[in-house]
């Protein structure tokens, strides 16, 4: 089962209309980046408080 942050980062970076999502490892492979980079983005969006997906 995916965590809410995994769904939120997928919606933010890939598509807000999709209903099937990828885990952080698979999303990283799809986007050509490391899981840690995605985790840093999640932390950034959570801390900024500007994105409703990460509240």
N, CA, C and O atoms as a MOPAC input file, in Angstrom:
PM7 MOZYME 1SCF
protein

 N      0.83800 1    -1.17800 1     0.00000 1
 C      0.00000 1     0.00000 1     0.00000 1
 C      0.88500 1     1.24500 1     0.00000 1
 O      1.85100 1     1.32900 1     0.75900 1
 N      0.55600 1     2.18800 1    -0.83900 1
 C      1.32200 1     3.42400 1    -0.95600 1
 C      0.96700 1     4.39500 1     0.17000 1
 O     -0.16400 1     4.42700 1     0.65500 1
 N      1.94800 1     5.17000 1     0.56400 1
 C      1.74200 1     6.21600 1     1.55200 1
 C      1.14700 1     7.44400 1     0.85400 1
 O      1.25200 1     7.57900 1    -0.36500 1
 N      0.53300 1     8.32500 1     1.62000 1
 C     -0.09900 1     9.51100 1     1.03600 1
 C      0.92000 1    10.40800 1     0.33500 1
 O      0.60300 1    11.01500 1    -0.68700 1
 N      2.13300 1    10.49900 1     0.86900 1
 C      3.15400 1    11.32100 1     0.22400 1
 C      3.57500 1    10.75300 1    -1.11800 1
 O      3.90200 1    11.51400 1    -2.02900 1
 N      3.57400 1     9.43400 1    -1.26300 1
 C      3.92100 1     8.81600 1    -2.53800 1
 C      2.87500 1     9.16100 1    -3.59800 1
 O      3.21500 1     9.45400 1    -4.74400 1
 N      1.62500 1     9.12400 1    -3.21100 1
 C      0.54400 1     9.49600 1    -4.12900 1
 C      0.64800 1    10.98300 1    -4.46400 1
 O      0.51900 1    11.37000 1    -5.62600 1
 N      0.88000 1    11.80900 1    -3.45600 1
 C      0.94300 1    13.26100 1    -3.65900 1
 C      2.07600 1    13.65400 1    -4.60000 1
 O      1.87500 1    14.48600 1    -5.48500 1
 N      3.25900 1    13.07300 1    -4.42800 1
 C      4.38200 1    13.44300 1    -5.29200 1
 C      4.14000 1    12.95500 1    -6.71900 1
 O      4.54200 1    13.62200 1    -7.67300 1
 N      3.49600 1    11.81500 1    -6.87500 1
 C      3.13500 1    11.33700 1    -8.21400 1
 C      2.17500 1    12.31600 1    -8.87200 1
 O      2.36500 1    12.69500 1   -10.02800 1
 N      1.14500 1    12.72600 1    -8.14000 1
 C      0.17500 1    13.67200 1    -8.68100 1
 C      0.84500 1    15.00000 1    -9.03500 1
 O      0.52200 1    15.60500 1   -10.05800 1
 N      1.75800 1    15.44600 1    -8.20800 1
 C      2.44500 1    16.71800 1    -8.43000 1
 C      3.35600 1    16.66700 1    -9.65100 1
 O      3.38000 1    17.61300 1   -10.43800 1
 N      4.10400 1    15.58000 1    -9.82300 1
 C      5.12000 1    15.52100 1   -10.86400 1
 C      4.66700 1    14.88000 1   -12.16900 1
 O      5.23200 1    15.16300 1   -13.22500 1
 N      3.65500 1    14.02200 1   -12.10900 1
 C      3.28400 1    13.26500 1   -13.31100 1
 C      1.92500 1    13.70500 1   -13.85200 1
 O      1.84100 1    14.23000 1   -14.96200 1
 N      0.87400 1    13.49400 1   -13.08400 1
 C     -0.46200 1    13.80100 1   -13.57700 1
 C     -1.44900 1    13.88300 1   -12.42400 1
 O     -1.49200 1    12.99600 1   -11.57200 1
 N     -2.21800 1    14.91900 1   -12.39900 1
 C     -3.23200 1    15.06600 1   -11.34900 1
 C     -4.49300 1    14.25900 1   -11.65600 1
 O     -5.37700 1    14.15200 1   -10.80500 1
 N     -4.58700 1    13.70100 1   -12.83900 1
 C     -5.79000 1    12.95700 1   -13.20000 1
 C     -5.62200 1    11.44200 1   -13.10700 1
 O     -6.61000 1    10.70800 1   -13.15500 1
 N     -4.39400 1    10.97000 1   -12.97700 1
 C     -4.16200 1     9.52000 1   -12.89100 1
 C     -4.79400 1     8.94400 1   -11.62800 1
 O     -4.94900 1     9.64200 1   -10.62600 1
 N     -5.14800 1     7.68700 1   -11.68500 1
 C     -5.70300 1     6.98200 1   -10.53400 1
 C     -4.89700 1     5.74200 1   -10.19200 1
 O     -5.24700 1     5.00500 1    -9.27000 1
 N     -3.82100 1     5.50700 1   -10.92900 1
 C     -2.86200 1     4.45000 1   -10.61000 1
 C     -1.52000 1     5.13200 1   -10.41800 1
 O     -1.10500 1     5.95000 1   -11.23900 1
 N     -0.84100 1     4.78900 1    -9.32400 1
 C      0.35300 1     5.51600 1    -8.92300 1
 C      1.53900 1     4.57000 1    -8.80000 1
 O      1.37700 1     3.34900 1    -8.79700 1
 N      2.74300 1     5.15100 1    -8.69800 1
 C      3.97300 1     4.38900 1    -8.53800 1
 C      4.57300 1     4.66500 1    -7.16500 1
 O      4.41500 1     5.75300 1    -6.61200 1
 N      5.25900 1     3.67000 1    -6.63000 1
 C      6.00400 1     3.88600 1    -5.38200 1
 C      7.19300 1     4.79900 1    -5.68800 1
 O      7.49200 1     5.06400 1    -6.85300 1
 N      7.86300 1     5.27500 1    -4.65100 1
 C      8.97800 1     6.20400 1    -4.84900 1
 C     10.10500 1     5.59700 1    -5.68100 1
 O     10.69100 1     6.28700 1    -6.51500 1
 N     10.41300 1     4.33100 1    -5.47100 1
 C     11.48300 1     3.69000 1    -6.23600 1
 C     11.12800 1     3.62300 1    -7.72300 1
 O     11.95700 1     3.94900 1    -8.57200 1
 N      9.91700 1     3.20700 1    -8.03700 1
 C      9.48200 1     3.09600 1    -9.43200 1
 C      9.33800 1     4.47800 1   -10.07500 1
 O      9.68000 1     4.66400 1   -11.24300 1
 N      8.83900 1     5.42900 1    -9.31800 1
 C      8.71000 1     6.79400 1    -9.83200 1
 C     10.08800 1     7.38600 1   -10.11900 1
 O     10.27400 1     8.07400 1   -11.12200 1
 N     11.04300 1     7.12000 1    -9.24900 1
 C     12.41100 1     7.57600 1    -9.47200 1
 C     12.99300 1     7.00800 1   -10.75300 1
 O     13.63900 1     7.72800 1   -11.51500 1
 N     12.77300 1     5.72200 1   -10.99900 1
 C     13.24800 1     5.10700 1   -12.24000 1
 C     12.57400 1     5.74900 1   -13.44700 1
 O     13.22900 1     6.02100 1   -14.45300 1
 N     11.27300 1     5.98900 1   -13.35000 1
 C     10.51700 1     6.60000 1   -14.45200 1
 C     11.04100 1     8.00300 1   -14.76500 1
 O     11.14200 1     8.39300 1   -15.92800 1
 N     11.37200 1     8.75500 1   -13.71000 1
 C     11.80900 1    10.13500 1   -13.88800 1
 C     13.32600 1    10.27200 1   -14.01800 1
 O     13.83100 1    11.35800 1   -14.30200 1
 N     14.05100 1     9.17200 1   -13.81000 1
 C     15.50100 1     9.20000 1   -13.93100 1
 C     16.19500 1     9.89300 1   -12.77300 1
 O     17.19000 1    10.59400 1   -12.95800 1
 N     15.66200 1     9.69000 1   -11.57800 1
 C     16.29300 1    10.27900 1   -10.39200 1
 C     16.27300 1     9.26700 1    -9.24800 1
 O     15.64700 1     8.21200 1    -9.34900 1
 N     16.95000 1     9.59400 1    -8.18500 1
 C     17.03700 1     8.72400 1    -7.01800 1
 C     15.84200 1     8.94400 1    -6.09300 1
 O     15.22500 1    10.00900 1    -6.09500 1
 N     15.53200 1     7.93600 1    -5.31600 1
 C     14.47300 1     8.01600 1    -4.31800 1
 C     14.71900 1     9.17200 1    -3.34800 1
 O     13.78100 1     9.85700 1    -2.94000 1
 N     15.97900 1     9.38400 1    -2.98400 1
 C     16.32300 1    10.43500 1    -2.03300 1
 C     15.94100 1    11.81400 1    -2.56400 1
 O     15.52300 1    12.68000 1    -1.79500 1
 N     16.07800 1    12.02200 1    -3.85800 1
 C     15.69200 1    13.29800 1    -4.46600 1
 C     14.19500 1    13.52100 1    -4.32600 1
 O     13.74900 1    14.63600 1    -4.05500 1
 N     13.41900 1    12.45600 1    -4.51100 1
 C     11.96900 1    12.55900 1    -4.35500 1
 C     11.59600 1    12.81700 1    -2.89500 1
 O     10.68400 1    13.59200 1    -2.60500 1
 N     12.30600 1    12.16100 1    -1.98600 1
 C     12.04600 1    12.38700 1    -0.56400 1
 C     12.35600 1    13.82600 1    -0.16600 1
 O     11.65600 1    14.40700 1     0.66300 1
 N     13.40200 1    14.40100 1    -0.75400 1
 C     13.73400 1    15.80400 1    -0.48400 1
 C     12.65700 1    16.73300 1    -1.03600 1
 O     12.30800 1    17.72500 1    -0.39700 1
 N     12.13100 1    16.42100 1    -2.21000 1
 C     11.04400 1    17.21800 1    -2.77300 1
 C      9.79600 1    17.15700 1    -1.89100 1
 O      9.13800 1    18.17100 1    -1.65700 1
 N      9.48300 1    15.96600 1    -1.41100 1
 C      8.33500 1    15.80700 1    -0.51600 1
 C      8.52100 1    16.66500 1     0.72400 1
 O      7.60000 1    17.36800 1     1.14100 1
 N      9.70500 1    16.61100 1     1.31100 1
 C      9.98900 1    17.41400 1     2.50800 1
 C      9.87000 1    18.90000 1     2.19600 1
 O      9.33000 1    19.66300 1     2.99700 1
 N     10.36700 1    19.30900 1     1.04500 1
 C     10.27900 1    20.71100 1     0.64500 1
 C      8.82000 1    21.15700 1     0.52300 1
 O      8.43700 1    22.19100 1     1.06900 1
 N      8.01000 1    20.37400 1    -0.19400 1
 C      6.61200 1    20.74600 1    -0.38800 1
 C      5.85100 1    20.74700 1     0.93700 1
 O      5.00200 1    21.61100 1     1.15600 1
 N      6.14300 1    19.79600 1     1.81900 1
 C      5.50200 1    19.76100 1     3.12800 1
 C      5.86400 1    21.00000 1     3.94700 1
 O      4.99900 1    21.62400 1     4.56100 1
 N      7.14300 1    21.34400 1     3.94800 1
 C      7.62800 1    22.47600 1     4.74100 1
 C      7.11100 1    23.80500 1     4.20100 1
 O      6.78200 1    24.70600 1     4.97200 1
 N      7.03900 1    23.92700 1     2.87600 1
 C      6.60300 1    25.18800 1     2.27800 1
 C      5.13700 1    25.49100 1     2.58800 1
 O      4.75400 1    26.65200 1     2.73400 1
 N      4.32500 1    24.44300 1     2.68600 1
 C      2.91600 1    24.62800 1     2.99000 1
 C      2.09900 1    25.23000 1     1.87200 1
 O      0.93200 1    25.57100 1     2.06400 1
 N      2.70900 1    25.36400 1     0.68800 1
 C      2.01600 1    26.00100 1    -0.45000 1
 C      1.25200 1    25.02900 1    -1.32000 1
 O      0.39300 1    25.45200 1    -2.09400 1
 N      1.53200 1    23.74000 1    -1.22300 1
 C      0.88100 1    22.75500 1    -2.08400 1
 C     -0.16400 1    21.98000 1    -1.27600 1
 O      0.15600 1    21.37000 1    -0.25700 1
 N     -1.39200 1    22.01200 1    -1.73500 1
 C     -2.48000 1    21.34500 1    -1.02000 1
 C     -2.33400 1    19.83200 1    -0.99600 1
 O     -2.95600 1    19.16400 1    -0.17000 1
 N     -1.52000 1    19.28500 1    -1.88800 1
 C     -1.32700 1    17.83500 1    -1.91800 1
 C     -0.53700 1    17.32700 1    -0.70600 1
 O     -0.62300 1    16.15000 1    -0.35900 1
 N      0.22300 1    18.20600 1    -0.07100 1
 C      1.10900 1    17.79400 1     1.01200 1
 C      0.68500 1    18.36100 1     2.36100 1
 O      1.53500 1    18.55800 1     3.22900 1
 N     -0.58100 1    18.62500 1     2.56100 1
 C     -1.05600 1    19.14200 1     3.83700 1
 C     -1.58900 1    18.06000 1     4.70200 1
 O     -2.03300 1    18.32600 1     5.82000 1

